[in-house]
Short mmCIF file of C-alpha atoms and ligand atoms in Angstrom, two decimals:
data_model
loop_
_atom_site.label_atom_id
_atom_site.label_comp_id
_atom_site.label_asym_id
_atom_site.label_seq_id
_atom_site.Cartn_x
_atom_site.Cartn_y
_atom_site.Cartn_z
CA UNK A 476 97.49 110.26 71.00
CA UNK A 477 98.79 109.56 67.42
CA UNK A 478 102.40 108.52 66.59
CA UNK A 479 102.92 111.97 65.04
CA UNK A 480 102.05 113.86 68.19
CA UNK A 481 104.39 111.62 70.18
CA UNK A 482 107.43 112.47 68.00
CA UNK A 483 110.65 113.96 69.43
CA UNK A 484 109.69 117.13 67.63
CA UNK A 485 106.87 117.54 70.11
CA UNK A 486 109.27 118.15 73.03
CA UNK A 487 109.50 121.98 72.45
CA UNK A 488 105.74 122.17 72.57
CA UNK A 489 105.67 120.29 75.91
CA UNK A 490 108.00 122.82 77.37
CA UNK A 491 105.90 125.61 76.13
CA UNK A 492 102.74 123.99 77.64
CA UNK A 493 104.46 123.66 81.04
CA UNK A 494 105.49 127.30 80.88
CA UNK A 495 102.06 128.63 79.93
CA UNK A 496 100.49 126.54 82.80
CA UNK A 497 102.97 128.08 85.32
CA UNK A 498 104.39 124.57 85.89
CA UNK A 499 107.96 125.04 84.55
CA UNK A 500 110.75 124.38 87.06
CA UNK A 501 114.40 125.24 87.09
CA UNK A 502 117.42 124.12 89.11
CA UNK A 503 119.08 126.82 91.11
CA UNK A 504 122.76 126.53 92.04
CA UNK A 505 123.46 127.29 95.71
CA UNK A 506 126.87 128.72 96.29
CA UNK A 507 126.94 128.55 99.93
CA UNK A 508 125.10 127.67 103.09
CA UNK A 509 125.27 128.76 106.65
CA UNK A 510 122.69 127.03 108.79
CA UNK A 511 119.34 128.06 107.30
CA UNK A 512 120.98 130.84 105.21
CA UNK A 513 121.38 130.07 101.57
CA UNK A 514 123.50 132.00 99.01
CA UNK A 515 123.29 132.05 95.20
CA UNK A 516 124.78 134.46 92.64
CA UNK A 517 121.25 136.19 92.69
CA UNK A 518 121.07 136.83 96.56
CA UNK A 519 120.75 135.43 99.96
CA UNK A 520 117.75 133.81 101.60
CA UNK A 521 116.64 132.51 104.99
CA UNK A 522 115.32 129.03 103.96
CA UNK A 523 112.00 127.62 105.10
CA UNK A 524 112.30 125.02 102.26
CA UNK A 525 114.50 122.29 103.58
CA UNK A 526 113.69 119.00 105.42
CA UNK A 527 116.64 119.38 107.63
CA UNK A 528 114.30 119.55 110.61
CA UNK A 529 116.77 119.20 113.43
CA UNK A 530 119.48 121.34 111.88
CA UNK A 531 121.82 118.33 111.56
CA UNK A 532 122.87 118.82 107.94
CA UNK A 533 125.44 121.49 108.71
CA UNK A 534 126.41 120.44 112.29
CA UNK A 535 130.23 120.44 113.00
CA UNK A 536 129.91 117.08 114.78
CA UNK A 537 128.37 115.54 111.68
CA UNK A 538 131.07 116.80 109.42
CA UNK A 539 133.64 115.38 111.87
CA UNK A 540 131.77 112.02 111.70
CA UNK A 541 132.09 112.13 107.91
CA UNK A 542 135.76 112.94 108.11
CA UNK A 543 136.27 110.01 110.59
CA UNK A 544 134.32 107.70 108.29
CA UNK A 545 136.41 108.56 105.26
CA UNK A 546 139.63 108.10 107.42
CA UNK A 547 138.49 104.61 108.53
CA UNK A 548 136.78 103.42 105.42
CA UNK A 549 137.89 105.41 102.43
CA UNK A 550 135.52 106.80 99.74
CA UNK A 551 133.16 104.73 97.70
CA UNK A 552 131.91 101.17 98.50
CA UNK A 553 133.16 99.86 95.19
CA UNK A 554 130.45 97.42 94.65
CA UNK A 555 126.83 96.52 95.47
CA UNK A 556 126.12 95.17 99.01
CA UNK A 557 125.88 91.46 97.95
CA UNK A 558 129.16 91.49 95.81
CA UNK A 559 131.76 93.18 98.13
CA UNK A 560 130.27 96.56 99.19
CA UNK A 561 128.70 95.62 102.52
CA UNK A 562 131.08 97.14 105.26
CA UNK A 563 130.76 97.01 108.90
CA UNK A 564 129.26 100.49 109.21
CA UNK A 565 126.29 99.53 107.00
CA UNK A 566 125.60 96.59 109.46
CA UNK A 567 126.01 98.81 112.53
CA UNK A 568 123.69 101.43 111.15
CA UNK A 569 121.03 98.69 110.37
CA UNK A 570 121.31 97.24 113.80
CA UNK A 571 120.71 100.70 115.26
CA UNK A 572 117.83 101.41 113.14
CA UNK A 573 116.17 98.16 113.97
CA UNK A 574 116.40 99.05 117.62
CA UNK A 575 115.10 102.54 116.98
CA UNK A 576 112.11 101.18 115.15
CA UNK A 577 111.41 98.35 117.65
CA UNK A 578 111.95 95.83 114.81
CA UNK A 579 113.99 92.66 114.54
CA UNK A 580 116.18 93.95 111.59
CA UNK A 581 116.47 96.75 109.13
CA UNK A 582 118.01 97.19 105.78
CA UNK A 583 119.40 100.52 104.31
CA UNK A 584 119.27 101.71 100.70
CA UNK A 585 120.93 104.50 98.73
CA UNK A 586 117.84 106.82 99.17
CA UNK A 587 114.35 106.80 100.66
CA UNK A 588 113.03 106.73 97.06
CA UNK A 589 114.86 103.44 96.48
CA UNK A 590 113.18 101.79 99.44
CA UNK A 591 109.71 101.14 98.12
CA UNK A 592 110.97 100.62 94.69
CA UNK A 593 112.84 97.61 96.03
CA UNK A 594 110.40 96.43 98.72
CA UNK A 595 107.09 96.42 96.93
CA UNK A 596 108.23 94.35 93.86
CA UNK A 597 110.10 92.06 96.19
CA UNK A 598 106.95 91.15 98.15
CA UNK A 599 104.00 91.68 95.84
CA UNK A 600 103.06 90.94 92.31
CA UNK A 601 100.19 89.98 90.00
CA UNK A 602 97.17 88.77 91.94
CA UNK A 603 98.08 90.90 94.97
CA UNK A 604 96.64 94.33 95.96
CA UNK A 605 98.26 97.57 97.10
CA UNK A 606 95.99 100.06 98.74
CA UNK A 607 97.35 103.55 98.85
CA UNK A 608 96.36 106.88 100.56
CA UNK A 609 95.74 109.23 97.61
CA UNK A 610 98.33 111.72 99.01
CA UNK A 611 101.18 109.20 99.18
CA UNK A 612 104.57 110.25 97.93
CA UNK A 613 105.57 109.65 94.31
CA UNK A 614 108.04 106.86 95.31
CA UNK A 615 105.20 104.90 96.90
CA UNK A 616 102.96 105.42 93.91
CA UNK A 617 105.69 104.45 91.45
CA UNK A 618 106.63 101.37 93.44
CA UNK A 619 103.02 100.28 93.66
CA UNK A 620 102.69 100.55 89.86
CA UNK A 621 106.02 98.83 89.24
CA UNK A 622 105.18 95.75 91.32
CA UNK A 623 102.31 94.72 89.13
CA UNK A 624 99.71 94.19 91.87
CA UNK A 625 96.24 95.65 91.53
CA UNK A 626 96.39 99.33 92.65
CA UNK A 627 93.61 100.78 94.69
CA UNK A 628 93.44 104.34 96.13
CA UNK A 629 91.46 105.71 98.95
CA UNK A 630 90.82 109.45 99.58
CA UNK A 631 93.24 110.93 102.16
CA UNK A 632 92.66 109.23 105.47
CA UNK A 633 89.24 108.05 104.40
CA UNK A 634 88.76 104.98 106.74
CA UNK A 635 85.32 104.00 105.27
CA UNK A 636 86.73 103.70 101.80
CA UNK A 637 89.88 101.91 103.03
CA UNK A 638 87.64 99.40 104.79
CA UNK A 639 85.67 98.74 101.69
CA UNK A 640 88.78 98.36 99.52
CA UNK A 641 90.26 95.96 102.12
CA UNK A 642 86.97 93.81 102.04
CA UNK A 643 87.17 93.42 98.23
CA UNK A 644 91.04 92.94 97.99
CA UNK A 645 92.72 89.77 96.68
CA UNK A 646 96.03 88.07 97.28
CA UNK A 647 98.60 89.48 99.57
CA UNK A 648 97.22 92.89 100.51
CA UNK A 649 99.34 95.83 101.55
CA UNK A 650 98.04 99.15 102.76
CA UNK A 651 100.57 102.03 102.26
CA UNK A 652 100.52 105.42 104.06
CA UNK A 653 102.84 107.98 105.39
CA UNK A 654 103.08 109.15 108.96
CA UNK A 655 103.24 112.84 108.07
CA UNK A 656 102.16 113.85 104.60
CA UNK A 657 104.91 115.78 103.00
CA UNK A 658 102.84 118.46 101.29
CA UNK A 659 100.17 118.89 103.93
CA UNK A 660 102.04 118.28 107.17
CA UNK A 661 99.14 116.41 108.71
CA UNK A 662 99.32 112.80 110.08
CA UNK A 663 97.81 109.46 109.04
CA UNK A 664 94.97 108.00 111.05
CA UNK A 665 97.41 105.37 111.98
CA UNK A 666 95.72 103.75 115.01
CA UNK A 667 92.50 103.18 113.02
CA UNK A 668 94.32 101.98 109.97
CA UNK A 669 96.23 99.41 112.04
CA UNK A 670 92.99 98.07 113.40
CA UNK A 671 91.49 97.76 109.90
CA UNK A 672 94.42 96.12 108.26
CA UNK A 673 94.70 93.61 111.13
CA UNK A 674 90.94 92.83 110.88
CA UNK A 675 91.42 91.99 107.15
CA UNK A 676 94.76 90.13 107.38
CA UNK A 677 96.54 92.85 105.41
CA UNK A 678 100.10 94.29 106.03
CA UNK A 679 100.87 97.90 106.40
CA UNK A 680 103.84 99.82 104.98
CA UNK A 681 104.36 103.12 106.85
CA UNK A 682 106.61 105.77 105.41
CA UNK A 683 108.01 107.73 108.31
CA UNK A 684 110.16 110.01 106.09
CA UNK A 685 108.93 113.30 107.81
CA UNK A 686 108.31 111.72 111.20
CA UNK A 687 111.62 110.09 111.98
CA UNK A 688 113.53 112.40 114.26
CA UNK A 689 110.55 114.66 114.74
CA UNK A 690 107.66 112.60 116.43
CA UNK A 691 107.46 110.07 119.11
CA UNK A 692 109.70 109.12 122.06
CA UNK A 693 113.32 109.88 121.10
CA UNK A 694 112.12 110.99 117.81
CA UNK A 695 111.42 107.41 116.80
CA UNK A 696 108.38 108.21 114.80
CA UNK A 697 104.57 108.08 114.80
CA UNK A 698 104.36 104.34 115.19
CA UNK A 699 106.42 104.64 118.28
CA UNK A 700 104.38 107.59 119.64
CA UNK A 701 101.35 105.34 119.37
CA UNK A 702 102.97 102.21 120.54
CA UNK A 703 102.18 100.52 117.32
CA UNK A 704 105.65 99.50 116.01
CA UNK A 705 105.09 95.80 116.46
CA UNK A 706 101.87 96.05 114.48
CA UNK A 707 103.34 97.82 111.40
CA UNK A 708 104.93 95.10 109.23
CA UNK A 709 107.12 97.44 107.13
CA UNK A 710 108.41 100.65 108.70
CA UNK A 711 110.39 102.72 106.21
CA UNK A 712 111.96 106.16 106.32
CA UNK A 713 114.89 108.20 105.13
CA UNK A 714 118.15 109.57 106.57
CA UNK A 715 117.90 112.55 104.28
CA UNK A 716 115.58 114.72 106.38
CA UNK A 717 115.89 114.95 110.14
CA UNK A 718 119.07 112.82 110.22
CA UNK A 719 120.70 115.40 107.93
CA UNK A 720 122.44 113.03 105.45
CA UNK A 721 120.95 110.72 102.78
CA UNK A 722 119.79 107.16 102.38
CA UNK A 723 116.69 105.14 103.16
CA UNK A 724 115.81 102.16 105.44
CA UNK A 725 113.11 99.68 106.05
CA UNK A 726 112.66 97.85 109.37
CA UNK A 727 110.73 94.57 109.63
CA UNK A 728 110.82 90.98 110.88
CA UNK A 729 114.17 89.38 110.21
CA UNK A 730 112.85 86.86 107.73
CA UNK A 731 111.36 89.75 105.70
CA UNK A 732 114.56 91.72 105.73
CA UNK A 733 116.55 88.55 104.67
CA UNK A 734 114.11 88.01 101.79
CA UNK A 735 114.53 91.64 100.72
CA UNK A 736 118.32 91.16 100.58
CA UNK A 737 117.72 88.46 98.07
CA UNK A 738 114.98 90.23 96.00
CA UNK A 739 114.95 94.03 96.34
CA UNK A 740 116.41 95.06 92.98
CA UNK A 741 117.13 98.76 94.05
CA UNK A 742 119.49 97.20 96.73
CA UNK A 743 120.96 94.36 94.77
CA UNK A 744 121.74 96.23 91.48
CA UNK A 745 122.95 99.49 92.96
CA UNK A 746 126.38 100.28 94.33
CA UNK A 747 126.16 100.36 98.15
CA UNK A 748 126.12 103.74 99.79
CA UNK A 749 129.73 104.79 100.77
CA UNK A 750 130.68 103.21 104.09
CA UNK A 751 131.67 106.56 105.46
CA UNK A 752 128.09 107.79 104.90
CA UNK A 753 126.79 104.77 106.91
CA UNK A 754 129.35 105.55 109.63
CA UNK A 755 128.15 109.20 109.80
CA UNK A 756 124.48 108.14 109.58
CA UNK A 757 124.93 105.95 112.70
CA UNK A 758 126.45 108.97 114.53
CA UNK A 759 123.40 111.13 113.33
CA UNK A 760 120.89 108.47 114.33
CA UNK A 761 122.36 108.17 117.87
CA UNK A 762 122.34 111.97 118.19
CA UNK A 763 118.68 112.09 116.98
CA UNK A 764 117.65 109.49 119.52
CA UNK A 765 119.61 111.23 122.36
CA UNK A 766 119.90 114.46 124.21
CA UNK A 767 121.00 116.49 121.06
CA UNK A 768 117.73 115.23 119.33
CA UNK A 769 115.57 116.09 122.40
CA UNK A 770 116.93 119.74 122.54
CA UNK A 771 116.41 120.21 118.74
CA UNK A 772 112.90 118.82 118.79
CA UNK A 773 111.95 121.26 121.58
CA UNK A 774 113.35 124.17 119.46
CA UNK A 775 111.63 122.93 116.40
CA UNK A 776 108.24 122.68 118.15
CA UNK A 777 108.75 126.14 119.55
CA UNK A 778 109.39 127.52 116.06
CA UNK A 779 106.34 125.82 114.56
CA UNK A 780 104.07 127.06 117.48
CA UNK A 781 105.44 130.61 117.17
CA UNK A 782 104.69 130.84 113.45
CA UNK A 783 101.19 129.32 114.01
CA UNK A 784 100.51 131.91 116.74
CA UNK A 785 101.81 134.77 114.57
CA UNK A 786 99.89 133.79 111.36
CA UNK A 787 96.82 132.07 112.68
CA UNK A 788 96.50 133.56 116.15
CA UNK A 789 96.66 130.04 117.71
CA UNK A 790 99.07 127.50 118.69
CA UNK A 791 97.42 124.24 117.75
CA UNK A 792 98.80 120.76 118.39
CA UNK A 793 102.18 119.92 117.02
CA UNK A 794 101.66 117.53 114.08
CA UNK A 795 104.85 117.98 112.14
CA UNK A 796 107.53 120.50 111.01
CA UNK A 797 105.48 121.21 107.83
CA UNK A 798 102.82 123.86 107.52
CA UNK A 799 101.22 124.45 104.14
CA UNK A 800 99.37 127.67 103.03
CA UNK A 801 96.94 126.43 100.35
CA UNK A 802 96.27 129.19 97.90
CA UNK A 803 94.74 127.27 94.98
CA UNK A 804 96.10 128.74 91.77
CA UNK A 805 99.52 127.96 90.46
CA UNK A 806 100.12 131.67 89.61
CA UNK A 807 99.13 132.97 93.00
CA UNK A 808 101.51 130.47 94.67
CA UNK A 809 104.32 131.55 92.46
CA UNK A 810 103.62 135.30 93.08
CA UNK A 811 103.61 134.76 96.83
CA UNK A 812 106.77 132.80 96.71
CA UNK A 813 108.36 135.54 94.57
CA UNK A 814 107.27 138.25 96.98
CA UNK A 815 108.63 136.24 99.92
CA UNK A 816 111.86 135.70 98.00
CA UNK A 817 112.18 139.45 97.45
CA UNK A 818 111.93 139.87 101.25
CA UNK A 819 114.77 137.41 101.71
CA UNK A 820 112.83 134.16 102.44
CA UNK A 821 112.89 130.96 100.49
CA UNK A 822 109.57 129.21 100.57
CA UNK A 823 108.69 126.79 97.75
CA UNK A 824 105.56 127.16 95.71
CA UNK A 825 104.41 123.56 95.44
CA UNK A 826 102.31 122.88 92.29
CA UNK A 827 100.89 120.16 90.15
CA UNK A 828 101.96 117.32 89.68
CA UNK A 829 103.31 117.30 93.21
CA UNK A 830 99.79 118.34 94.45
CA UNK A 831 96.44 118.31 92.68
CA UNK A 832 95.76 120.98 90.11
CA UNK A 833 94.19 123.94 91.81
CA UNK A 834 95.68 122.84 95.14
CA UNK A 835 98.95 124.97 94.73
CA UNK A 836 100.42 126.09 98.03
CA UNK A 837 103.34 127.53 99.81
CA UNK A 838 105.02 124.84 101.92
CA UNK A 839 106.74 126.22 105.06
CA UNK A 840 109.12 123.78 106.61
CA UNK A 841 110.75 124.55 109.97
CA UNK A 842 114.02 123.66 111.54
CA UNK A 843 115.50 123.70 115.00
CA UNK A 844 118.22 125.86 113.36
CA UNK A 845 115.83 128.71 112.81
CA UNK A 846 116.28 131.74 115.17
CA UNK A 847 113.08 133.21 116.79
CA UNK A 848 113.68 136.43 114.89
CA UNK A 849 113.83 134.61 111.52
CA UNK A 850 110.49 132.95 112.20
CA UNK A 851 108.96 136.36 113.22
CA UNK A 852 110.46 137.89 110.10
CA UNK A 853 108.83 135.35 107.95
CA UNK A 854 105.44 135.80 109.50
CA UNK A 855 105.76 139.67 109.03
CA UNK A 856 106.82 139.25 105.40
CA UNK A 857 103.89 136.90 104.74
CA UNK A 858 101.41 139.42 106.13
CA UNK A 859 103.09 142.25 104.11
CA UNK A 860 102.59 140.35 100.86
CA UNK A 861 99.03 139.49 101.66
CA UNK A 862 99.48 135.79 102.30
C1 PLP B 463 107.30 110.82 102.12
C2 PLP B 463 108.54 110.63 101.38
N1 PLP B 463 109.02 109.44 101.21
C3 PLP B 463 110.14 109.24 100.63
C4 PLP B 463 110.92 110.37 100.16
C5 PLP B 463 112.19 109.97 99.47
O1 PLP B 463 113.30 110.03 100.33
P1 PLP B 463 114.76 110.41 99.76
O2 PLP B 463 114.77 111.90 99.63
O3 PLP B 463 115.71 109.98 100.84
O4 PLP B 463 114.96 109.70 98.49
C6 PLP B 463 110.50 111.52 100.43
C7 PLP B 463 111.27 112.76 100.05
O5 PLP B 463 111.92 113.08 99.27
C8 PLP B 463 109.28 111.76 101.05
O6 PLP B 463 108.82 112.97 101.22
#
């Protein structure tokens, strides 16, 4: 592209291009929320769009934990963790997460996005190799680019290609995958990948963002479900989905975590998350691991199974809280989302660049907070609009 085409005057044309391709997005201001019901000035919806899988985000006990955290620790942390922003709730939360992940230690970050952005450049650089599943989340892709290692990509869950890439990889080799893929709702072929990376002396970073709280014993994730925690070197996840708050974590061997404290730039050069948030996150993680989590997971699974039965005539195994309806064209996805919105259901139309061009879809995400009648209503509305 010439210098002229890259001038600031070209911005208006870029906007027009996105609009013509049905790829323009806008923020919508929510005015209120009651469980899964959302309100804007334009109307009310039952949301099937959120990642609040266990219905924690609005729970009274979590609000109470936030109030308690503020009462004990005040508002902001005031500085980064290494300066004077590392409060006892951060350390308690990290100890709890380490136990939950069957790891020696854990480290929390301001967001899930910030985790790989800190971890990958801290551990890998030029001469090393990162091997990513093609459907990995943008944070993992961006972190892999940022760290300067050679980047290799294998088609989604393609073990043959992964093995060939492992055989030819140089330096420190890191395989990166998600437990549950965020736009497809399916799972990584984790057991096979662990075998492969062990055979080649590589490490694995597993992003459990959509699995933590949802899969495995006590909701501890897919690695725990398969008994593989000790064989996954870097287990990361977020507190923004099933845990109902925000923040990210990585769990690993203690020496790795201690090195990350010294090197992970998204931790070192960012103000620590407010200590009240860490306090509430520990309450949420304890709930997620305990009886509250068990009850919520049973409701979540029942909701997913009901929707599968009503729309596909079959139950199917429970893989995650996410069910996509792939429709192909961007316009078709937008039209279906608009029709559902008219019927009172908020379901996002996921388009390029979040998914491949021509792979546009509706992404239904379910929560323990959905009533049976709401899931039935969604299935009926989808049938009525020809989805
Ligand atoms: C797979 C995956 N990893 C990481 C993230 C980032 O987490 P956070 O929203 O806490 O920044 C997300 C979601 O946004 C995700 O879907």
